CSV table of N, CA and C in Angstrom, one decimal:
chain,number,residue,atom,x,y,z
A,1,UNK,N,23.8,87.5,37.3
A,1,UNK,CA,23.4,86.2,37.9
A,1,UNK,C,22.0,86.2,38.3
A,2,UNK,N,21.4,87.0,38.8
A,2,UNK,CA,20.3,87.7,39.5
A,2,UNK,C,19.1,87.5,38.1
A,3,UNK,N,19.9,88.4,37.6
A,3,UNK,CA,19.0,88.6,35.8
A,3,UNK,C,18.8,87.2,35.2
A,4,UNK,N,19.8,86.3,35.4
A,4,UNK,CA,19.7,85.6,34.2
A,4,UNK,C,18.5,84.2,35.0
A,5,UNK,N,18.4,84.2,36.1
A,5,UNK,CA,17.7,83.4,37.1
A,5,UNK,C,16.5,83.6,36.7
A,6,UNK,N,16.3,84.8,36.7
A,6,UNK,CA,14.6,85.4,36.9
A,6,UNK,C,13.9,85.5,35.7
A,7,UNK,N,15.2,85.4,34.5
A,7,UNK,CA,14.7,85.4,33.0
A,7,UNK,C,14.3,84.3,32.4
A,8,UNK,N,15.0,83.0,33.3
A,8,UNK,CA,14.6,81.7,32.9
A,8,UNK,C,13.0,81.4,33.4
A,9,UNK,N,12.3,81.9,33.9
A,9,UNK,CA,11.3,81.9,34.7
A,9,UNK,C,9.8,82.9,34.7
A,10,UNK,N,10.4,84.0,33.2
A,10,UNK,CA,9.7,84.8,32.9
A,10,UNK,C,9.1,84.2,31.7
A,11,UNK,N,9.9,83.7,30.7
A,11,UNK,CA,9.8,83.0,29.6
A,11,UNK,C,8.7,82.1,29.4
A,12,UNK,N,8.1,82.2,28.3
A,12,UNK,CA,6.6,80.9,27.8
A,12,UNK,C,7.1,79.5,28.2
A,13,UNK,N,5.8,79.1,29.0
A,13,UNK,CA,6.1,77.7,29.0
A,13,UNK,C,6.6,77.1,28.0
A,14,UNK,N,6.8,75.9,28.0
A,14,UNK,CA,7.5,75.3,26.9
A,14,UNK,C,8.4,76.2,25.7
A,15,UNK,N,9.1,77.0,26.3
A,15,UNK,CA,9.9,77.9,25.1
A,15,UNK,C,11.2,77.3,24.8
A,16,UNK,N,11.8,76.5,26.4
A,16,UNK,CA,13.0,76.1,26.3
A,16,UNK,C,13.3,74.3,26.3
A,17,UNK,N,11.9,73.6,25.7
A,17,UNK,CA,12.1,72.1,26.1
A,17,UNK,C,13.4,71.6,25.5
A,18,UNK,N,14.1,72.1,24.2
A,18,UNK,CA,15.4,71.4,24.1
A,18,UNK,C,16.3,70.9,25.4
A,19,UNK,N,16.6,72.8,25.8
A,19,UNK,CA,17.6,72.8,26.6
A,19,UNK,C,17.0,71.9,28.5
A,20,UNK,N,15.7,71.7,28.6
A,20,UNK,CA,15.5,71.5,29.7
A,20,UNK,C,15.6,70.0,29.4
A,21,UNK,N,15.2,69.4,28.1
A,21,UNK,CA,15.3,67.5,28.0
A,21,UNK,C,17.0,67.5,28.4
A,22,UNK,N,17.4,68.2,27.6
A,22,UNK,CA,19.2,67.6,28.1
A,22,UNK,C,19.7,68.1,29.4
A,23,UNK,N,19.0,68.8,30.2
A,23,UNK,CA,19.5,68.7,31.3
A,23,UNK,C,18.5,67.6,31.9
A,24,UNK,N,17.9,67.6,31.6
A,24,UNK,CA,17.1,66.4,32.4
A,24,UNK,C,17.8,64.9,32.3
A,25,UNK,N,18.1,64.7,30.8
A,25,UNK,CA,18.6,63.5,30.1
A,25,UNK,C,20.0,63.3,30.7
A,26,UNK,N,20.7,64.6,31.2
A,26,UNK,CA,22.0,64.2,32.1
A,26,UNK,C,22.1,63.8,33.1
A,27,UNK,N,21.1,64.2,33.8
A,27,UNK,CA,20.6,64.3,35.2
A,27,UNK,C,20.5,62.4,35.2
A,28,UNK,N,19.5,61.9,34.1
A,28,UNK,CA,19.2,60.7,34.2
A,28,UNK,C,20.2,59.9,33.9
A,29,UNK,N,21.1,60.2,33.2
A,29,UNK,CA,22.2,59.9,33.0
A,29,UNK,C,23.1,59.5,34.2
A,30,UNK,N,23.3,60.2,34.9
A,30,UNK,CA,24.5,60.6,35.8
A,30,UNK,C,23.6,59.0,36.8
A,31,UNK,N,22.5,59.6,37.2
A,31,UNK,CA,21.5,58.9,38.2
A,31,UNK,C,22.0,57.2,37.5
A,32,UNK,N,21.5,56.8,36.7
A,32,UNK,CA,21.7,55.8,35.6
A,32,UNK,C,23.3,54.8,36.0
A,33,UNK,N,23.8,55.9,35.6
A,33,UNK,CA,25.7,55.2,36.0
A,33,UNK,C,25.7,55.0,37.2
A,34,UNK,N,25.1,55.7,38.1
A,34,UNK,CA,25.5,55.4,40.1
A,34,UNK,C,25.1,54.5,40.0
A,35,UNK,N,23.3,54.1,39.5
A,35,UNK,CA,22.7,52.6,40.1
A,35,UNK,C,23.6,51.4,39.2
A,36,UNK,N,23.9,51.9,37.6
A,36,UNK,CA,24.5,50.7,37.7
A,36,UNK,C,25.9,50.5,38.1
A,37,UNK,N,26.5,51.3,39.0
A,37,UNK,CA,27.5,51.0,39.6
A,37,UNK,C,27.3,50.0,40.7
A,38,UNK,N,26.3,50.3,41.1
A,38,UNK,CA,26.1,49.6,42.5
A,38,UNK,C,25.3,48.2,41.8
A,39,UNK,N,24.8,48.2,41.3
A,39,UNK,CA,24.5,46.9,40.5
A,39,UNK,C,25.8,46.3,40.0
A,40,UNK,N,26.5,46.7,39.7
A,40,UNK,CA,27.7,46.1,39.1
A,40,UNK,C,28.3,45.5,39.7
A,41,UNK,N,28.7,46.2,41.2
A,41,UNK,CA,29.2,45.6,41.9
A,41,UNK,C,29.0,44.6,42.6
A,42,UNK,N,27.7,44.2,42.6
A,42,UNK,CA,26.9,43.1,43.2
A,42,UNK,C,26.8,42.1,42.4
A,43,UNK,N,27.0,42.2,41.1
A,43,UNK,CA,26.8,41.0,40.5
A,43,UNK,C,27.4,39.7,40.4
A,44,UNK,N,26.9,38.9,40.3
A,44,UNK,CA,27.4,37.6,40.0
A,44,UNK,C,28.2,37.0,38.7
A,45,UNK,N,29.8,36.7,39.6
A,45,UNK,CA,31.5,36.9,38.4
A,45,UNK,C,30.6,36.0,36.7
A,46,UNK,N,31.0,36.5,35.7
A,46,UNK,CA,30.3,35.6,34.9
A,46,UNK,C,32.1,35.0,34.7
A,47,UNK,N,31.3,33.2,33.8
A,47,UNK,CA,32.9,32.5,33.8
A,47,UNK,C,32.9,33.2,31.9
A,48,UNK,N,34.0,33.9,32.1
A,48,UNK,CA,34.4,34.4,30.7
A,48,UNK,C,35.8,34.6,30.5
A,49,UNK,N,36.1,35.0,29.6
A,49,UNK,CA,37.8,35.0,29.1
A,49,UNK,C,38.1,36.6,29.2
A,50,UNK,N,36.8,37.4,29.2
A,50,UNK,CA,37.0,38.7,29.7
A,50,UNK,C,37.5,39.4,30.7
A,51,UNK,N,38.2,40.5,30.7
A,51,UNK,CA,37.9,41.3,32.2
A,51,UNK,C,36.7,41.2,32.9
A,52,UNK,N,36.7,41.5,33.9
A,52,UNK,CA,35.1,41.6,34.6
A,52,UNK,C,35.2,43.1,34.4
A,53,UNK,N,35.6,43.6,33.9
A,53,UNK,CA,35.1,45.5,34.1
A,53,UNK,C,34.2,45.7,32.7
A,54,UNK,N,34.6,44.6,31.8
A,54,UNK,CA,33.7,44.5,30.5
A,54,UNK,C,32.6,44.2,30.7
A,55,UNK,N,32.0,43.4,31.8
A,55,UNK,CA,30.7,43.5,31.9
A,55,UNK,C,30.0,44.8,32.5
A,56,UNK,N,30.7,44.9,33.5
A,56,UNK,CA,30.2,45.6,34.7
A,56,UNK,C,30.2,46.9,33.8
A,57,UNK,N,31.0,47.4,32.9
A,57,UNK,CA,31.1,48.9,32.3
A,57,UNK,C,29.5,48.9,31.4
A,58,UNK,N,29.6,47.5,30.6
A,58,UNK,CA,27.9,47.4,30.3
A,58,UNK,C,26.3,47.3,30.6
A,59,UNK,N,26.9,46.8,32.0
A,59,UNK,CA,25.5,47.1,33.1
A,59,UNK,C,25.7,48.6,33.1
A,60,UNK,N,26.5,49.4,33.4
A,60,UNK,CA,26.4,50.9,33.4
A,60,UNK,C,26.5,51.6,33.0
A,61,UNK,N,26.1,51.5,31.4
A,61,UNK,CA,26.2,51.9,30.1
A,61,UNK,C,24.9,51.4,29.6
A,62,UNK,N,24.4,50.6,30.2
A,62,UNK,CA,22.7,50.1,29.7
A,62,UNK,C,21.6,51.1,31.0
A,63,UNK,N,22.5,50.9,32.1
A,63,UNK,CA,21.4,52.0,33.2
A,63,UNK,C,21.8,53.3,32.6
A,64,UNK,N,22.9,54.2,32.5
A,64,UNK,CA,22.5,55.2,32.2
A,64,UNK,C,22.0,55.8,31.1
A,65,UNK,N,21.7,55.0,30.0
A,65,UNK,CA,21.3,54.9,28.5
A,65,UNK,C,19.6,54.9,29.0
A,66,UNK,N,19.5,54.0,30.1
A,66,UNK,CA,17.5,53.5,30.3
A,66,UNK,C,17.5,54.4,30.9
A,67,UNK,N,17.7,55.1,32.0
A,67,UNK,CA,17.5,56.6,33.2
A,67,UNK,C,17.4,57.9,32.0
A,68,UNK,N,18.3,57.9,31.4
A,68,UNK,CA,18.3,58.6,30.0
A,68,UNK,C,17.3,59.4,29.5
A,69,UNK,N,17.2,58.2,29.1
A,69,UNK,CA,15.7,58.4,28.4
A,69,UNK,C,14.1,58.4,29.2
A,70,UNK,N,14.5,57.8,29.9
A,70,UNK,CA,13.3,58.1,31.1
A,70,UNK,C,12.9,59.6,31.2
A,71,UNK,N,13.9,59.9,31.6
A,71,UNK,CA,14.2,61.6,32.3
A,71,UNK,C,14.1,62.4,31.0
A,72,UNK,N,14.6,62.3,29.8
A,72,UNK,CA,14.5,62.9,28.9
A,72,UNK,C,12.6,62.8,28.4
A,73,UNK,N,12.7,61.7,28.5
A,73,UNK,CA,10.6,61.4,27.9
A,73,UNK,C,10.2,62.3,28.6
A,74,UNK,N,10.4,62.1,30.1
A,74,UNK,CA,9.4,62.7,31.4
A,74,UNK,C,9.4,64.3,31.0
A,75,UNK,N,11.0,64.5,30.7
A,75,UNK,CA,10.4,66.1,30.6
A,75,UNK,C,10.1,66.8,29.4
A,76,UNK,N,10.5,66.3,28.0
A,76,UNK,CA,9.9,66.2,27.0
A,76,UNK,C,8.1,66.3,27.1
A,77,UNK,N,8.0,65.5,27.7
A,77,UNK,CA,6.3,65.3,27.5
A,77,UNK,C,5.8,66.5,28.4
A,78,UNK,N,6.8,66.8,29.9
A,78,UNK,CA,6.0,67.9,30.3
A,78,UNK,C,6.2,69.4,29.7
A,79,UNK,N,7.2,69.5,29.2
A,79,UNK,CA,7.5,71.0,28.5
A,79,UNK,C,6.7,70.8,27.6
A,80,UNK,N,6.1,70.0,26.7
A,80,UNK,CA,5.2,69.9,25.4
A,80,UNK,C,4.0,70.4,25.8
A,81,UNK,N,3.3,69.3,27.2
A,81,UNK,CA,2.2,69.5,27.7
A,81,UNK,C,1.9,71.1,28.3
A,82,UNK,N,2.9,71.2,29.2
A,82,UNK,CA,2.8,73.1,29.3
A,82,UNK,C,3.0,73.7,28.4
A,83,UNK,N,3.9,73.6,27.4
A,83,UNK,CA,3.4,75.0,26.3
A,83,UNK,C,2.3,74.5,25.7
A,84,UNK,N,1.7,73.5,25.4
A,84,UNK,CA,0.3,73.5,24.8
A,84,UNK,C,-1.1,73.7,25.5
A,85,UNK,N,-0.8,73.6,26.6
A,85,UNK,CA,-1.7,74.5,27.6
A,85,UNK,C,-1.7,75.8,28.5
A,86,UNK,N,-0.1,76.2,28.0
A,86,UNK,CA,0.5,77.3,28.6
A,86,UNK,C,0.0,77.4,30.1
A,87,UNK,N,0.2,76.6,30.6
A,87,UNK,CA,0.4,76.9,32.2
A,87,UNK,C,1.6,75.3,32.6
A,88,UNK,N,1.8,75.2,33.6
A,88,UNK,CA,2.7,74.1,34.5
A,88,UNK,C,2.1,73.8,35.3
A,89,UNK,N,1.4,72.8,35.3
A,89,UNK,CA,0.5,72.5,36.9
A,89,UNK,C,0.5,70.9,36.8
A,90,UNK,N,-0.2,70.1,38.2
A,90,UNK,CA,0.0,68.7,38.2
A,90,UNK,C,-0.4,67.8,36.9
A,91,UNK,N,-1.2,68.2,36.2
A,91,UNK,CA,-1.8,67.5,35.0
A,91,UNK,C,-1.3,67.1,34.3
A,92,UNK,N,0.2,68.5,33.8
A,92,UNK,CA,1.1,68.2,32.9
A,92,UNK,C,2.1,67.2,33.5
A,93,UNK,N,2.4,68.1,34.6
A,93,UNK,CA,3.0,66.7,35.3
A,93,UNK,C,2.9,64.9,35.7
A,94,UNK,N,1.8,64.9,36.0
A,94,UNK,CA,1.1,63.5,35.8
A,94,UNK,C,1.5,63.1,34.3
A,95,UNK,N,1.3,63.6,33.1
A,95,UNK,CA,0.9,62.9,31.9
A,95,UNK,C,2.4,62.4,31.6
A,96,UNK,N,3.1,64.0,32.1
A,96,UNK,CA,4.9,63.5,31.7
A,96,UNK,C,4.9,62.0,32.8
A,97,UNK,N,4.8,62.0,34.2
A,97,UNK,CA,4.9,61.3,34.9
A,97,UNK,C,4.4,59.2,34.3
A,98,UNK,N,3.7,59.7,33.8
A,98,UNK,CA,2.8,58.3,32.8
A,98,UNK,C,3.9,57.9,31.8
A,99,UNK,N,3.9,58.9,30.6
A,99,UNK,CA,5.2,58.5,29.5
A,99,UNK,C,6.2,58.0,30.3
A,100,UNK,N,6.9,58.6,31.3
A,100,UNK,CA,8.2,57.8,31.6
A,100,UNK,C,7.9,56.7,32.4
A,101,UNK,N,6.8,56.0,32.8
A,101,UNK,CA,6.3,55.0,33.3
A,101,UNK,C,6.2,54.0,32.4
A,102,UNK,N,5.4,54.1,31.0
A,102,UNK,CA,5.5,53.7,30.2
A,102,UNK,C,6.6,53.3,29.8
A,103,UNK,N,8.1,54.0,29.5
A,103,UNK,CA,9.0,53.2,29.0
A,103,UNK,C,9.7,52.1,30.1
A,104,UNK,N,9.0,51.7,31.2
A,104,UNK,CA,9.5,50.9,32.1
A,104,UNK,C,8.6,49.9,31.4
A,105,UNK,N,7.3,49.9,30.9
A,105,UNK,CA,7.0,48.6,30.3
A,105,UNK,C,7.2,48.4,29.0
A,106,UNK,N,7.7,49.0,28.9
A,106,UNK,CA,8.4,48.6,27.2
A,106,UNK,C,10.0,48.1,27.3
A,107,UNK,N,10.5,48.4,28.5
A,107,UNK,CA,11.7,47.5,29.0
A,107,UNK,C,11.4,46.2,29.4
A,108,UNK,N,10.2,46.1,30.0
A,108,UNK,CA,10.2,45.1,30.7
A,108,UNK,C,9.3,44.0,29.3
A,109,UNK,N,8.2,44.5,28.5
A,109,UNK,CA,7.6,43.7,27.8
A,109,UNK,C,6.5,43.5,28.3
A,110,UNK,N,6.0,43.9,29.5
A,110,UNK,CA,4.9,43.6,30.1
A,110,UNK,C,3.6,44.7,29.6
A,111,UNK,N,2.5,44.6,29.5
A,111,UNK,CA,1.3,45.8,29.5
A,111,UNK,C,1.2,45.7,31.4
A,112,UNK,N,1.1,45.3,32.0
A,112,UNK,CA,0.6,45.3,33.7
A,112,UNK,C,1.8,46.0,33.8
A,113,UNK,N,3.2,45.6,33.6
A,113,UNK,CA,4.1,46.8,34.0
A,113,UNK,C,3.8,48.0,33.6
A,114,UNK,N,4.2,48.5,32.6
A,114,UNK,CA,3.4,49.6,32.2
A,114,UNK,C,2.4,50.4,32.3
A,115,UNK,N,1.5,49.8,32.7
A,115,UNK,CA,0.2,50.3,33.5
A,115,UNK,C,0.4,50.7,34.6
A,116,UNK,N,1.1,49.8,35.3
A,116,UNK,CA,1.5,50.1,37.0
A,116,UNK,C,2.0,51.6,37.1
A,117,UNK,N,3.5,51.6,36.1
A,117,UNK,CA,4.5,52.2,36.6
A,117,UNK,C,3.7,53.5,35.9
A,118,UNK,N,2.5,53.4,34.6
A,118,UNK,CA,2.4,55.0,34.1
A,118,UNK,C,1.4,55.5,35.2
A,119,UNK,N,0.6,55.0,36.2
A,119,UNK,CA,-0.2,55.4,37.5
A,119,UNK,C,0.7,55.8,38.7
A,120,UNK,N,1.6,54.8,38.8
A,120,UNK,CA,2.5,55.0,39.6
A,120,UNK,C,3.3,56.7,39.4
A,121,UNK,N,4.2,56.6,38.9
A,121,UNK,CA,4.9,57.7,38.1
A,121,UNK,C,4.0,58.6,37.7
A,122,UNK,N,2.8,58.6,37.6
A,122,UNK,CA,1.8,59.7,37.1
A,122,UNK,C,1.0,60.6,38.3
A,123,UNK,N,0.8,59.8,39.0
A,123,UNK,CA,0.5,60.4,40.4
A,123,UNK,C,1.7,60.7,41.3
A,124,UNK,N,2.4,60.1,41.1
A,124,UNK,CA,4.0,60.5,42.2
A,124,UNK,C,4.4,62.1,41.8
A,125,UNK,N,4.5,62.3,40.4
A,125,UNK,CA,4.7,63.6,40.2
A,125,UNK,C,3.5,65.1,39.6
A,126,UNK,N,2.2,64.4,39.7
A,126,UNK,CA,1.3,64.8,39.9
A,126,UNK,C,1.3,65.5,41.1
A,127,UNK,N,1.2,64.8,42.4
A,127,UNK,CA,1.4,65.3,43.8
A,127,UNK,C,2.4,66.1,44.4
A,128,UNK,N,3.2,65.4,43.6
A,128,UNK,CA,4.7,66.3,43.6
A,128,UNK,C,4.7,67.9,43.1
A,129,UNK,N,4.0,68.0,41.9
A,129,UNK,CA,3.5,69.4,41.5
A,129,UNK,C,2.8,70.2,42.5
A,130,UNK,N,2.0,69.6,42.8
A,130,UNK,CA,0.6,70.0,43.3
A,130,UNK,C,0.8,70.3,44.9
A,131,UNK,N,1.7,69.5,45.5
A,131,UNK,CA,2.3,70.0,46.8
A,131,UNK,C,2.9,71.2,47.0
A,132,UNK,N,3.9,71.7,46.0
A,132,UNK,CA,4.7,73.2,45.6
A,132,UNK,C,5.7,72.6,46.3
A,133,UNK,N,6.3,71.0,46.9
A,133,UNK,CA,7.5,70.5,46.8
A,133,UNK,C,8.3,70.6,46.0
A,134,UNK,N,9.1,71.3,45.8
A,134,UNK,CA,10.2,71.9,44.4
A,134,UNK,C,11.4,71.8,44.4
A,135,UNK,N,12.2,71.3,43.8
A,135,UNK,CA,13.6,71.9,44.0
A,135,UNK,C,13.9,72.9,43.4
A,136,UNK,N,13.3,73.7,42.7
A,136,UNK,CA,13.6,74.7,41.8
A,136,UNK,C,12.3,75.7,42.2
A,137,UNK,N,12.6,77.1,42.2
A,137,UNK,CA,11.3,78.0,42.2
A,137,UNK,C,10.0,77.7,41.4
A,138,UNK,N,8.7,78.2,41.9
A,138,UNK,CA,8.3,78.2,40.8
A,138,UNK,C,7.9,79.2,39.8
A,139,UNK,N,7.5,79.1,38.3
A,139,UNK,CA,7.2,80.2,37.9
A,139,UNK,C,6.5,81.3,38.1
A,140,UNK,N,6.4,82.6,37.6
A,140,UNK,CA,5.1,83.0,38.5
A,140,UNK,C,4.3,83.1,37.5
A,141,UNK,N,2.9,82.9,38.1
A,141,UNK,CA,2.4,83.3,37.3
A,141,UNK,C,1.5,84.5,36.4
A,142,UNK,N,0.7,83.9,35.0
A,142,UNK,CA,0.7,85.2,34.2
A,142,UNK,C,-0.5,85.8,34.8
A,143,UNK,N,-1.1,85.2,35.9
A,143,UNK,CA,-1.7,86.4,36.4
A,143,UNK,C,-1.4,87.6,37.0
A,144,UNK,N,-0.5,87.2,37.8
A,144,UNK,CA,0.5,88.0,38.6
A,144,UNK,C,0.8,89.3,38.0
């Protein structure tokens, strides 16, 4: 258990981006279905011949599809960005931070959204890096 922790962490940047987008892409996933659960349940009855679980299952089936891929971009772009600079630090994180900002203005259709959210999202987890706020250890590094 001990071993297999410490080996995830010894390993080249970006060695493992497959396996880290799909845990990420679950992660957004999972995140995705709560909100649209709670959106679902707030919404306003439409008049249809349907169940109302038919809608409501597709508000939550469209959030965890858009969280998705958010979270899958975000860390796609940062595992790319670190193994092509072979370190992890705020920069890469910012730039991932920007792509998944980006696809909030390609949802929405706006360039001002987009802009917003890739500054927004770009410094959120820029700082986020750069604080050593982590949920997860961090690497050490190859100076070390």
């Amino acid at each position: 258990m001990m071993s297999e922790s410490f080996d995830r962490y010894t390993e080249e940047y970006g060695a493992d981006c497959m396996n880290e987008t799909l845990q990420w892409g679950t992660g957004g996933a999972i995140a995705g279905a709560l909100w649209g659960t709670a959106e679902a349940a707030f919404m306003q009855p439409v008049k249809t011949t349907m169940p109302l679980i038919v809608p409501a299952l597709g508000i939550v089936a469209r959030n965890a599809a858009f969280y998705a891929s958010v979270a899958g971009i975000f860390s796609a772009t940062s595992c790319a960005v670190s193994g092509l600079r072979n370190k992890d630090d705020y920069l890469g994180r910012g730039i991932a931070g920007c792509a998944a900002g980006l696809a909030f203005g390609v949802k929405s259709g706006k360039w001002s959204v987009a802009c917003g959210m890739c500054v927004g999202l770009g410094l959120i987890a820029a700082v986020h890096k750069h604080t050593g706020v982590l949920l997860i250890p961090p690497r050490p590094s190859k100076d070390e």
